[in-house]
mmCIF file of C-alpha atoms in Angstrom:
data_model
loop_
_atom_site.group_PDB
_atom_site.id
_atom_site.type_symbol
_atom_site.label_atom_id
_atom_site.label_comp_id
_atom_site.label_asym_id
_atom_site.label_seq_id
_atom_site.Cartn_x
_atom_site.Cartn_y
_atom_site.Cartn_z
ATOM 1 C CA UNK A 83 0.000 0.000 0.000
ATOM 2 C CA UNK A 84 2.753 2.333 0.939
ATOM 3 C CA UNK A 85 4.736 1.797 -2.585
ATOM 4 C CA UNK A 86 1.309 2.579 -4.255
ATOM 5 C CA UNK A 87 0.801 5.601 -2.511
ATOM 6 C CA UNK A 88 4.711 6.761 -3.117
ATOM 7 C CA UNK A 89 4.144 6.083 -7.162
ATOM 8 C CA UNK A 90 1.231 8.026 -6.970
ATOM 9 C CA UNK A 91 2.968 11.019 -5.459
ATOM 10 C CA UNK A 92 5.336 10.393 -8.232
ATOM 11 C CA UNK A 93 2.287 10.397 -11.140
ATOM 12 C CA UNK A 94 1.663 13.713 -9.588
ATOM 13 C CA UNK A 95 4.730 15.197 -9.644
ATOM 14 C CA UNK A 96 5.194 14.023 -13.721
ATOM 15 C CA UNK A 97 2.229 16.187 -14.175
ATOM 16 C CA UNK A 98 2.844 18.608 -11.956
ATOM 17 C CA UNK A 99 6.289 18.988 -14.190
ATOM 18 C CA UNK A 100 4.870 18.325 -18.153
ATOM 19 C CA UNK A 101 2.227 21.675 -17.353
ATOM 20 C CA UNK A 102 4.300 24.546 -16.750
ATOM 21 C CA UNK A 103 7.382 22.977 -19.275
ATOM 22 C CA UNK A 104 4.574 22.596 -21.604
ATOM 23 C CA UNK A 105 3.598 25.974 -21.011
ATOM 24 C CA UNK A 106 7.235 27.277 -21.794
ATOM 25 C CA UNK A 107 7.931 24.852 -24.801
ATOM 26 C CA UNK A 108 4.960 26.993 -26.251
ATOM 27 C CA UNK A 109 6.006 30.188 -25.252
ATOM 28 C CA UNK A 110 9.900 29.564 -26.154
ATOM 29 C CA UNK A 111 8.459 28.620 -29.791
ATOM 30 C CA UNK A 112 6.934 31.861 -29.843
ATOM 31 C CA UNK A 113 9.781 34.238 -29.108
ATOM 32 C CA UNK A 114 10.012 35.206 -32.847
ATOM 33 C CA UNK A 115 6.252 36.123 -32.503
ATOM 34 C CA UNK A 116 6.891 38.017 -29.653
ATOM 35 C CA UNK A 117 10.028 40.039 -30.671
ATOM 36 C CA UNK A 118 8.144 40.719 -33.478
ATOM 37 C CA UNK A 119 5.167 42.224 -31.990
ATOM 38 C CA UNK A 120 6.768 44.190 -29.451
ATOM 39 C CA UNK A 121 10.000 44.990 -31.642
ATOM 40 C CA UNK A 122 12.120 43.642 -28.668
ATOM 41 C CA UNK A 123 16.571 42.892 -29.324
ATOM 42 C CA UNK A 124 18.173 39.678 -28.090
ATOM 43 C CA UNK A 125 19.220 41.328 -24.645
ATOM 44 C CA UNK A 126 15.648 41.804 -23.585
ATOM 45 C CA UNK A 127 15.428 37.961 -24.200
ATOM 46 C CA UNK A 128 18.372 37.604 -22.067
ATOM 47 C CA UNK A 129 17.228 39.867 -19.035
ATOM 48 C CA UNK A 130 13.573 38.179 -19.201
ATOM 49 C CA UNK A 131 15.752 34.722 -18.438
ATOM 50 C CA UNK A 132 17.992 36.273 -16.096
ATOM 51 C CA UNK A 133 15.056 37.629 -13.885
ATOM 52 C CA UNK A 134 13.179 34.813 -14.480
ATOM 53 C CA UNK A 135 16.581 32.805 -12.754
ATOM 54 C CA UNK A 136 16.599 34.812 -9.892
ATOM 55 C CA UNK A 137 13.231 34.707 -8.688
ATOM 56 C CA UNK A 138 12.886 30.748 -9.699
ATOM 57 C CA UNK A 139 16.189 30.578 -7.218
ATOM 58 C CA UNK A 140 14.602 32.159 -4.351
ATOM 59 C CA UNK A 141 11.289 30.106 -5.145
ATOM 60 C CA UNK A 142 12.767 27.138 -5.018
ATOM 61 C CA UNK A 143 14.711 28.040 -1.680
ATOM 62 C CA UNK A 144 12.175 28.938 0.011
ATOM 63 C CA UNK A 145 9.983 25.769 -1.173
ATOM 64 C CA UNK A 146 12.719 23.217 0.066
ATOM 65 C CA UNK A 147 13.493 24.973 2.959
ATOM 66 C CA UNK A 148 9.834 26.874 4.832
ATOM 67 C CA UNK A 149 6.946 25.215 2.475
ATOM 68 C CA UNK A 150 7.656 21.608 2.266
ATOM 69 C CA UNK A 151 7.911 21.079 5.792
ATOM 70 C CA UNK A 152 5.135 23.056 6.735
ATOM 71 C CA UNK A 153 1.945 22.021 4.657
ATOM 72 C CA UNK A 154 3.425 18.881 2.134
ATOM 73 C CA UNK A 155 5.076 18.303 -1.252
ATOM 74 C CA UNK A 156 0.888 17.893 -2.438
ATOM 75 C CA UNK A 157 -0.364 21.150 -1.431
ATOM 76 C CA UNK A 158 2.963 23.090 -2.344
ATOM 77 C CA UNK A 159 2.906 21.517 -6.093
ATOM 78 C CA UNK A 160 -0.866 22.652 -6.685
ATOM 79 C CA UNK A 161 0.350 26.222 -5.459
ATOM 80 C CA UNK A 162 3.134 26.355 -7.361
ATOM 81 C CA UNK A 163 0.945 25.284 -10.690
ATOM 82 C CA UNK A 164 -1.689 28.621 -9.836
ATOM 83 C CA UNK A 165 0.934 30.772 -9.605
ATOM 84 C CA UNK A 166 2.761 29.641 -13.024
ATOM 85 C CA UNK A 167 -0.611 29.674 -14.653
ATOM 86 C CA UNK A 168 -0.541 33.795 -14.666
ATOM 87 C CA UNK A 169 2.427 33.338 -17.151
ATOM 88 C CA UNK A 170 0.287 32.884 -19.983
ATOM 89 C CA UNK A 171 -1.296 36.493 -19.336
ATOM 90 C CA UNK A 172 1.850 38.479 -19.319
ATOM 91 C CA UNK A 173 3.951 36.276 -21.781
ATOM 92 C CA UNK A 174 1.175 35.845 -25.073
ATOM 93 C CA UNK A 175 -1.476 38.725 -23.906
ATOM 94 C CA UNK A 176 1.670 41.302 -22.953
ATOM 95 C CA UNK A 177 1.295 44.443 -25.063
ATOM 96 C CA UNK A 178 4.769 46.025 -23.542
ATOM 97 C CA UNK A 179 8.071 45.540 -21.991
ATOM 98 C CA UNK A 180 7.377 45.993 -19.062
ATOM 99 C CA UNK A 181 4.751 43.677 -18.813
ATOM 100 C CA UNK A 182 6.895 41.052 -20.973
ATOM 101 C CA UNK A 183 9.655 41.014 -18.459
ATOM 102 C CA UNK A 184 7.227 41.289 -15.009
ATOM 103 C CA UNK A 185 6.761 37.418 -16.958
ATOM 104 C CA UNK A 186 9.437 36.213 -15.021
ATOM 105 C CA UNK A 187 7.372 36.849 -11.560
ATOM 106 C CA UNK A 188 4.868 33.863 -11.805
ATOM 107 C CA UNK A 189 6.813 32.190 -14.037
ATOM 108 C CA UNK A 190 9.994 31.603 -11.862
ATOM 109 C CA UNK A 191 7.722 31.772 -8.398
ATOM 110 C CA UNK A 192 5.434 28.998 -9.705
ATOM 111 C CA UNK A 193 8.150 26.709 -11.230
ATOM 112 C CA UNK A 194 10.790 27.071 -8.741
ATOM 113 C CA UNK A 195 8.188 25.599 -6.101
ATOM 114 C CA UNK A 196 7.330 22.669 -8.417
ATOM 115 C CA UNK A 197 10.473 21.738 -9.913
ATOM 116 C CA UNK A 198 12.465 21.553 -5.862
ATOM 117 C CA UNK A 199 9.391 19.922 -5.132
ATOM 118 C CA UNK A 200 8.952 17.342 -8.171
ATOM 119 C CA UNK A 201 12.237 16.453 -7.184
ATOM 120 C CA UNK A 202 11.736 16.017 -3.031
ATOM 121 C CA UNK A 203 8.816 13.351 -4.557
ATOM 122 C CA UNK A 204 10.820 11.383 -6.991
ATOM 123 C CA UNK A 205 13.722 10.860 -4.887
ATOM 124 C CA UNK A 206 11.401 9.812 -2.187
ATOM 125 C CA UNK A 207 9.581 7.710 -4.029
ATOM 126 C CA UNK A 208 12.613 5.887 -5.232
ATOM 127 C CA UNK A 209 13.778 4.872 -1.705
ATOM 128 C CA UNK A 210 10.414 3.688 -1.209
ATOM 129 C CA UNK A 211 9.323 1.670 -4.245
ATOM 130 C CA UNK A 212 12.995 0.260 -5.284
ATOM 131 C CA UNK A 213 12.407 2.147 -8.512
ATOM 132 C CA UNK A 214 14.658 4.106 -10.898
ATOM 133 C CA UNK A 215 12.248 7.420 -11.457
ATOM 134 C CA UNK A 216 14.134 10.510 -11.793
ATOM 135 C CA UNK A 217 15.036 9.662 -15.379
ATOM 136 C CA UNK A 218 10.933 8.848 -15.906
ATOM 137 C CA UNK A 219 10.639 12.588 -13.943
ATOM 138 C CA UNK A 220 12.977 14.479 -16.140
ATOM 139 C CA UNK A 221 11.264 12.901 -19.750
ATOM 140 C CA UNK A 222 8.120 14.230 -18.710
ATOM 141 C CA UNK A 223 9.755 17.679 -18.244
ATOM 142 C CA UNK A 224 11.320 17.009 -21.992
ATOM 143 C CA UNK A 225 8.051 15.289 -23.351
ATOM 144 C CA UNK A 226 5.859 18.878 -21.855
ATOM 145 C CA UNK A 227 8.820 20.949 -23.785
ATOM 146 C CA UNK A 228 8.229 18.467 -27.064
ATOM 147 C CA UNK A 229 4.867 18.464 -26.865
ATOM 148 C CA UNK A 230 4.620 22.592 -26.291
ATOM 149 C CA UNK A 231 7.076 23.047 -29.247
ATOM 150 C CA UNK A 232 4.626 20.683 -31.693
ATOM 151 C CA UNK A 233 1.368 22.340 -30.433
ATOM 152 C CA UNK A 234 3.101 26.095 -30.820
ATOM 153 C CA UNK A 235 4.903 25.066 -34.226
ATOM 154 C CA UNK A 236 1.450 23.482 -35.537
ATOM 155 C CA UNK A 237 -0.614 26.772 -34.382
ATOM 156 C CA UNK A 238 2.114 29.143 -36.067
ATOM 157 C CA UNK A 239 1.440 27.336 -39.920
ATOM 158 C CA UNK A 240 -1.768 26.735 -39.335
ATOM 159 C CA UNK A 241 -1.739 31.139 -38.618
ATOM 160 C CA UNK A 242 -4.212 30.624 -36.004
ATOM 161 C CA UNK A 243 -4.086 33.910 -33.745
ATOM 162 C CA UNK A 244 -1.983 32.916 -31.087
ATOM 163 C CA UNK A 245 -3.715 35.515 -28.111
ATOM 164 C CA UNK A 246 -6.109 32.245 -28.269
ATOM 165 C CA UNK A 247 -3.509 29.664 -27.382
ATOM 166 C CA UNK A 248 -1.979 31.269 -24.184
ATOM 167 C CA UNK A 249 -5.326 32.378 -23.352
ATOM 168 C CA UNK A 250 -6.235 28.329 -23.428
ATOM 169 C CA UNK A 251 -3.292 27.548 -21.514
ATOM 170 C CA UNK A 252 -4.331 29.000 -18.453
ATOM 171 C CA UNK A 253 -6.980 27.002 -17.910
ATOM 172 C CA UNK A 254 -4.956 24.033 -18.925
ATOM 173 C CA UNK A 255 -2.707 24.729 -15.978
ATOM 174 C CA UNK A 256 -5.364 25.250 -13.975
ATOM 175 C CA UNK A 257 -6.996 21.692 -14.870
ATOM 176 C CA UNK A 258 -3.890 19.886 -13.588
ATOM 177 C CA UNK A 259 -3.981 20.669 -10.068
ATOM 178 C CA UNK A 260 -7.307 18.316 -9.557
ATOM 179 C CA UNK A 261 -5.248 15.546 -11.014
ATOM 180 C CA UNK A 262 -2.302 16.893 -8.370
ATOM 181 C CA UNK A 263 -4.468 16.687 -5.710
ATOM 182 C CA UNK A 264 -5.825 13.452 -6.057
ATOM 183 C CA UNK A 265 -2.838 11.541 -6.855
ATOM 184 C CA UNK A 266 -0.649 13.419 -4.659
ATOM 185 C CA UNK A 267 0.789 12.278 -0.873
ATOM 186 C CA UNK A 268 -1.108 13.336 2.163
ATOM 187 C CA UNK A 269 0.799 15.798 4.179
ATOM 188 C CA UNK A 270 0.238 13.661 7.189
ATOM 189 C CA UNK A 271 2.116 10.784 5.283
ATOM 190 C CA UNK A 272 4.918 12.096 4.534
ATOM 191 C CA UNK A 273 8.187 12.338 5.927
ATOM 192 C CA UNK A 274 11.339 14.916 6.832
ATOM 193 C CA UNK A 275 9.007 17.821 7.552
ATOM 194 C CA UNK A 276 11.856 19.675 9.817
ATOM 195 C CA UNK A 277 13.223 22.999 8.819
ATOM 196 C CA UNK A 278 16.632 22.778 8.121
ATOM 197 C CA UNK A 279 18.968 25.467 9.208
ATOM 198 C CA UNK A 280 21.045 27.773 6.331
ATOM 199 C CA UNK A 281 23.916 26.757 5.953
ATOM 200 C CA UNK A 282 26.554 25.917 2.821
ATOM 201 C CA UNK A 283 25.901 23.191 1.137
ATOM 202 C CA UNK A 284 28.672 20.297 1.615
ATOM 203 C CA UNK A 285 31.291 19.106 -0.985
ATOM 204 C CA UNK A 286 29.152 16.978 -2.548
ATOM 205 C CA UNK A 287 26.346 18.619 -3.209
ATOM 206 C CA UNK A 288 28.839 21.840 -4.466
ATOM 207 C CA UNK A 289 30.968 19.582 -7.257
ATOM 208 C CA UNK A 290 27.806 17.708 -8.694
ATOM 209 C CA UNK A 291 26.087 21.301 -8.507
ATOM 210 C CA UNK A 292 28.702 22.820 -10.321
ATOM 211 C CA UNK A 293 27.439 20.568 -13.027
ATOM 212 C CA UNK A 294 24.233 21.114 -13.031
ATOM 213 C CA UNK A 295 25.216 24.790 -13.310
ATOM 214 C CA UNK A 296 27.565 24.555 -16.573
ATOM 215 C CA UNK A 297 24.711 21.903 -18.006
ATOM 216 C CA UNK A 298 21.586 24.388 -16.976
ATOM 217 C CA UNK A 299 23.294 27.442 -18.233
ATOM 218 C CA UNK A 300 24.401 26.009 -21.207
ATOM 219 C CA UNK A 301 21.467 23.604 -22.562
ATOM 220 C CA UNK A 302 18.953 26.663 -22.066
ATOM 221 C CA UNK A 303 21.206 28.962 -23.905
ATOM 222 C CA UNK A 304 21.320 26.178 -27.069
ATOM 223 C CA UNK A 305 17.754 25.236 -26.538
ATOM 224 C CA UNK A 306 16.107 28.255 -25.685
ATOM 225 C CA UNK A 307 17.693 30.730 -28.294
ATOM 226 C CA UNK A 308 17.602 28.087 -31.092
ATOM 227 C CA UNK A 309 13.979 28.903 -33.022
ATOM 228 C CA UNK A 310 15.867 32.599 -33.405
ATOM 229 C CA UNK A 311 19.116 31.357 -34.129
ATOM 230 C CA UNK A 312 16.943 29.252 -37.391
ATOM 231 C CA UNK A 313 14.809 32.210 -38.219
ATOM 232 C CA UNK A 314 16.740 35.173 -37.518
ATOM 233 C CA UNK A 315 20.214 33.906 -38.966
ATOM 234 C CA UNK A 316 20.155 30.911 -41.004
ATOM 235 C CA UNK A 317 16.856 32.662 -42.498
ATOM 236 C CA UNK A 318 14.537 29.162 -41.889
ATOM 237 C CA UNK A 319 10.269 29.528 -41.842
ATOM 238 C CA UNK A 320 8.753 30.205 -38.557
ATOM 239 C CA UNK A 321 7.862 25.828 -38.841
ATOM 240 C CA UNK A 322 11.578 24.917 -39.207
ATOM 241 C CA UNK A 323 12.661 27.220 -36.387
ATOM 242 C CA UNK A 324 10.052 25.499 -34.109
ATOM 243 C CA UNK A 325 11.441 21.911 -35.374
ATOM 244 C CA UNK A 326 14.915 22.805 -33.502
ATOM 245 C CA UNK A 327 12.746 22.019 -30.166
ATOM 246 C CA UNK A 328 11.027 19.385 -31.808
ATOM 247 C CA UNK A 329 14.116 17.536 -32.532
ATOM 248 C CA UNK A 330 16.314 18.134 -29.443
ATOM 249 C CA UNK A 331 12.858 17.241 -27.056
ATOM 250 C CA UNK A 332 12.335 14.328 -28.837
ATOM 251 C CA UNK A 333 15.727 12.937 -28.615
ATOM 252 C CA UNK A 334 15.768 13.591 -24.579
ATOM 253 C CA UNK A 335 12.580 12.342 -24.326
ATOM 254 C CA UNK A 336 12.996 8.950 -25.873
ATOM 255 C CA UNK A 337 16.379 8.863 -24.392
ATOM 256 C CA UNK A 338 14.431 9.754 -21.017
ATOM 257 C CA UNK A 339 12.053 7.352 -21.264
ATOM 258 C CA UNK A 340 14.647 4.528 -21.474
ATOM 259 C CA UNK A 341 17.042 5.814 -19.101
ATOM 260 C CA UNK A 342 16.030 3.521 -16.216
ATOM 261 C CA UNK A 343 16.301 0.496 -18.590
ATOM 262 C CA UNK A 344 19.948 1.865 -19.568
ATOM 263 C CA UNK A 345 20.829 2.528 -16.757
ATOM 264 C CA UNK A 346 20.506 -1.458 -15.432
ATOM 265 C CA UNK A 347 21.721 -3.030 -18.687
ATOM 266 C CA UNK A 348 25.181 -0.936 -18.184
ATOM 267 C CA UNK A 349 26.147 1.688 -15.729
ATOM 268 C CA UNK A 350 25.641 5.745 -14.729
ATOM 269 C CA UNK A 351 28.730 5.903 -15.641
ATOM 270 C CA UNK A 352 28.407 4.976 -19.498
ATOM 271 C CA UNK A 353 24.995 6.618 -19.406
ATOM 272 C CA UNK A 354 25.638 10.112 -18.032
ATOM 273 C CA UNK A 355 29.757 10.775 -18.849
ATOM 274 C CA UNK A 356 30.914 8.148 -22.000
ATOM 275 C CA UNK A 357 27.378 8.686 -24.179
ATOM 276 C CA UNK A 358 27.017 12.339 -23.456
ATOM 277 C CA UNK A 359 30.765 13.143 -24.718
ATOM 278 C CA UNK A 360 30.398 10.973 -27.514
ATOM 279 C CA UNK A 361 27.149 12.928 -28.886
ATOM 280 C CA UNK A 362 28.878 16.153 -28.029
ATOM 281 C CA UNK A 363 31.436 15.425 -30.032
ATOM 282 C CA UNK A 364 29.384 14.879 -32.824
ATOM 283 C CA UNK A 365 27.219 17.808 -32.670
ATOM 284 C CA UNK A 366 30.587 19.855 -32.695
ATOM 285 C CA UNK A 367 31.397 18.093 -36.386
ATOM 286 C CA UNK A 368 27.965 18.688 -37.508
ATOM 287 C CA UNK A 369 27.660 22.942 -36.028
ATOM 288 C CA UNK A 370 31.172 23.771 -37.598
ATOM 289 C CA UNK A 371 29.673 21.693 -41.304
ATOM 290 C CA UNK A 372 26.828 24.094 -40.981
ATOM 291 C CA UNK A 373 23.784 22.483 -43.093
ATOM 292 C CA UNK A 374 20.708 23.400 -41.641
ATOM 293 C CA UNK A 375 19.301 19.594 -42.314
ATOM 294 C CA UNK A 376 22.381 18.241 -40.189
ATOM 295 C CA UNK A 377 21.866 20.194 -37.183
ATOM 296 C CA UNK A 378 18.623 19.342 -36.616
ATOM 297 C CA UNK A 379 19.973 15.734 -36.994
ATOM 298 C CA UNK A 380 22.486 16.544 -34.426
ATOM 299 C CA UNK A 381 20.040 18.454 -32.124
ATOM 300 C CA UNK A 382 17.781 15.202 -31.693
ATOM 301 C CA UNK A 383 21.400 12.594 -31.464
ATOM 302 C CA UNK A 384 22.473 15.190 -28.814
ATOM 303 C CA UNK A 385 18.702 15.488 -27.124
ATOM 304 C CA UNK A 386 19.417 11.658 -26.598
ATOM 305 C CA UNK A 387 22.988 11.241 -25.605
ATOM 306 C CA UNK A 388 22.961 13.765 -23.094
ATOM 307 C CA UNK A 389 19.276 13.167 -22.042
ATOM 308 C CA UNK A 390 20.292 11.173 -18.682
ATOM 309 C CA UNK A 391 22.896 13.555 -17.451
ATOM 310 C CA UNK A 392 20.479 16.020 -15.478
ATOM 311 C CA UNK A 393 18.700 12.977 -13.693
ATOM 312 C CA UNK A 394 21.861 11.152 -13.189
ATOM 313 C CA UNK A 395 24.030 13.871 -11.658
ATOM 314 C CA UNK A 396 20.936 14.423 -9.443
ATOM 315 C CA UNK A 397 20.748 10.553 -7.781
ATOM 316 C CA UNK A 398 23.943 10.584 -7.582
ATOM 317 C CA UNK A 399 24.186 13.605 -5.714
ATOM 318 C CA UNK A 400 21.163 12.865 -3.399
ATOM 319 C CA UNK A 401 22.413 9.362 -2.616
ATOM 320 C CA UNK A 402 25.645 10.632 -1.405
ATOM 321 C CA UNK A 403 24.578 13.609 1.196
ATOM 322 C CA UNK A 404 24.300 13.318 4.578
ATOM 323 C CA UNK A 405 21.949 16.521 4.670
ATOM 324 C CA UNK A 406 18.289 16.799 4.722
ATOM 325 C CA UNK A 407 16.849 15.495 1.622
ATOM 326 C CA UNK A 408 14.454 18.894 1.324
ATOM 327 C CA UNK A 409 17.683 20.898 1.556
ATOM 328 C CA UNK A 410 19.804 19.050 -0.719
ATOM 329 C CA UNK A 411 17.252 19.238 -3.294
ATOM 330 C CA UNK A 412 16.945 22.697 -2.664
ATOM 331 C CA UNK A 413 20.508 23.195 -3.106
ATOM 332 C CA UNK A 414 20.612 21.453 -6.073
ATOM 333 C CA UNK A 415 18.430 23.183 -7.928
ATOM 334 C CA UNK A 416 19.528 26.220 -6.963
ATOM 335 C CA UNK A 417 23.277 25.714 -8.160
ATOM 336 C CA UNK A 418 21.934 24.130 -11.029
ATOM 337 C CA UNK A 419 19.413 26.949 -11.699
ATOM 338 C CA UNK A 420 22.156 29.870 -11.044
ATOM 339 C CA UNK A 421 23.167 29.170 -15.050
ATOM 340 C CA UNK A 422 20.113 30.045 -16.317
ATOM 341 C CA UNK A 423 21.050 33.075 -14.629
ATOM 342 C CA UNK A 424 24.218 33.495 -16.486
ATOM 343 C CA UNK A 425 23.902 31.348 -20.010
ATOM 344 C CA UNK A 426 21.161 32.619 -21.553
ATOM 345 C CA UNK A 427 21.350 36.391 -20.402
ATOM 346 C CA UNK A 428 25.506 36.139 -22.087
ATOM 347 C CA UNK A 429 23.774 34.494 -25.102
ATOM 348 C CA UNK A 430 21.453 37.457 -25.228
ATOM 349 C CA UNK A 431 24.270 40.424 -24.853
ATOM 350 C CA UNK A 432 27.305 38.594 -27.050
ATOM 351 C CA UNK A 433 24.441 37.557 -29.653
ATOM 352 C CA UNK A 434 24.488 40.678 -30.669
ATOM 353 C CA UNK A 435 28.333 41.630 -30.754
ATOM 354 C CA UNK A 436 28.720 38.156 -32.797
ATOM 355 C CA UNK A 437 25.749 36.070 -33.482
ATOM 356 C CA UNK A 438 23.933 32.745 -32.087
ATOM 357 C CA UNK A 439 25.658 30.848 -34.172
ATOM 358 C CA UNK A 440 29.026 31.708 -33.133
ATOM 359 C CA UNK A 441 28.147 31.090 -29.107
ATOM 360 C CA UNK A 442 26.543 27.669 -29.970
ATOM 361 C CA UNK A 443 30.131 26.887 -31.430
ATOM 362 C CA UNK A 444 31.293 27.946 -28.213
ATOM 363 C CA UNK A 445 28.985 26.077 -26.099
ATOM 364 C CA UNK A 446 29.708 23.300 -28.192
ATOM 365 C CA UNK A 447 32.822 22.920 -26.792
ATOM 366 C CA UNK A 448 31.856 23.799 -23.411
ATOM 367 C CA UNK A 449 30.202 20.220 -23.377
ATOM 368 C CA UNK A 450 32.412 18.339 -24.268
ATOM 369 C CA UNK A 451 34.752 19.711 -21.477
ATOM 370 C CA UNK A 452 32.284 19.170 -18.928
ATOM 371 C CA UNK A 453 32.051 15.871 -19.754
ATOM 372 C CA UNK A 454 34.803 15.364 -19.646
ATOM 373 C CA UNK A 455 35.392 16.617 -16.055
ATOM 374 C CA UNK A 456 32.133 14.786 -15.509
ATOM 375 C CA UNK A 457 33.422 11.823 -16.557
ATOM 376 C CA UNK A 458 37.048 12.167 -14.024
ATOM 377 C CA UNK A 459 34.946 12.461 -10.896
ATOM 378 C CA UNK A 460 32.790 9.862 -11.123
ATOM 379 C CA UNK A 461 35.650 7.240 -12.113
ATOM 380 C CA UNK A 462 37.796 8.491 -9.095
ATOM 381 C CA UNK A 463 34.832 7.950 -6.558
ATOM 382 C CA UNK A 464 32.281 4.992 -5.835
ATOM 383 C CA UNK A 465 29.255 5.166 -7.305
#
């Protein structure tokens, strides 16, 4: 009875995570639309990220830390999902700026609480149903980013007026918390409900947070600012540029979906360092070739080599911490989070003083570095 309950927590927090990603997938698709509209540069791109960073890193501190332990992972997932369903308002139905960039308030509010939280769950649930599940948690994130790119990119050609989509994904987020709330765990069920005290994280939590930082800030920089990079440089239709997410989501997600398999027929190891390096190092042949065709290629081979490196880097990180589990998580996502404070504003500044294309060479390279380094610490400890 208890596992049942614990995979149940975990159905909620897969659905808790597809809404809002699906949400963004949409809106990231978009940001052509919305530059266009409002006759916004790159930077403003890059500050909207950056603010959105900071506030999703106090969110998500303050989720791990004061409202977990004080009314439940169930309760702070459904009010994390209200919040992030004002996005849609001030992201699709914004007519200015300002009202663009106050975007990042619900946004970062609403999905820092879920995605600490999400987390908290699945790890949880592991320990208590024997179950791999954080690779299962982060392909729904992918699959809601796949699935928002394909329902924006369809809208777009179709030249539906797309005030009508965000204005039907409110109520979509809305929807989800009655499926959050009856699959989710009781407060009075679950466990490690103290407050932890601040304090700085330990070593481990630091080195396998440093990276998720270099991953986090780089991924969202490639991801995020690829429909522009398509549209605005290589001079692709609005459909191709929305196809860049389409590919690289639907590479993670089917490498996602069989991470847990992977993971028992060989090894983390193989899974999140040697596979990950490999595709990187493809992907850097195929960016410096150039052809448009290729790269998408590349974007979906690199979705799925580097698909179970988030997920990985996270149980491995949780499973050697002696702190709280609530704080740990926290902590995680925090470090992790801090680059999408710094990747994708850089993008949006040195995008302009070179171009997207020349700082996804870059982060090209970055990869396969931190694979590398990836790759040295977990074959010099035990896993």
């Amino acid at each position: 009875m208890e596992k049942k309950l614990h995979f149940n927590s975990f159905i909620a927090a897969s659905i808790a995570i597809f809404i809002p990603i699906f949400i963004w997938g949409n809106t990231v698709s978009h940001f052509p639309w919305i530059i266009e509209k409002l006759d916004f540069t790159n930077s403003t791109i890059g500050f909207l990220l950056m603010y959105f960073s900071i506030v999703q890193l106090i969110a998500s501190q303050t989720a791990g830390r004061l409202i977990i332990p004080a009314i439940g992972t169930r309760n702070t997932l459904i009010i994390g999902i209200i919040i992030f369903s004002i996005s849609p308002i001030t992201f699709g139905l914004s007519n200015s700026k300002t009202l663009f960039l106050l975007s990042c308030f619900p946004t970062g509010i609403g999905f820092g609480m879920v995605q600490t939280t999400t987390t908290i769950i699945t790890r949880n649930a592991e320990e208590k149903t024997g179950l791999i599940l954080q690779t299962y948690l982060s392909a729904f994130l992918t699959l809601g980013f796949l699935c928002g790119a394909l329902c924006s990119g369809i809208y777009r050609h179709l030249n539906f007026d797309s005030h009508y989509l965000f204005f039907t994904l409110i109520f979509i987020s809305l929807g989800s918390t009655f499926f959050i709330l009856y699959f989710g765990l009781k407060p009075n069920l679950e466990e490690n409900n103290e407050i932890d005290k601040i304090k700085i994280p330990e070593k481990n939590i630091l080195i396998y947070g440093l990276y998720m930082f270099i991953f986090m800030g780089t991924v969202m920089a490639i991801v995020d600012w690829a429909p522009l990079w398509f549209e605005r440089e290589l001079l692709t239709t609005s459909l191709i540029a929305s196809l860049t997410i389409v590919c690289w989501s639907g590479g993670e997600t089917i490498g996602k979906f069989l991470g847990a398999k992977l993971i028992i027929l060989t090894n983390e190891k193989i899974i999140g360092a040697y596979i990950p390096l490999f595709g990187s190092l493809i992907y850097v042949l195929i960016i410096f070739y150039g052809n448009i065709y290729l790269i998408l290629i590349g974007l979906f081979l690199l979705g799925f080599a580097t698909a179970n490196f988030f997920p990985i880097v996270i149980r491995i990180a949780l499973r050697k911490t002696t702190d709280n589990i609530n704080t740990a998580a926290a902590n995680l996502s925090t470090i992790g989070f801090l680059g999408l404070l710094i990747g994708p504003a850089i993008v949006g500044y040195t995008s302009e003083i070179f171009s997207i294309t020349k700082n996804t060479q870059a982060i090209s390279i970055i990869w396969i570095i931190l694979f590398l380094m990836f790759l040295y610490t977990i074959r010099n400890s035990r896993l």
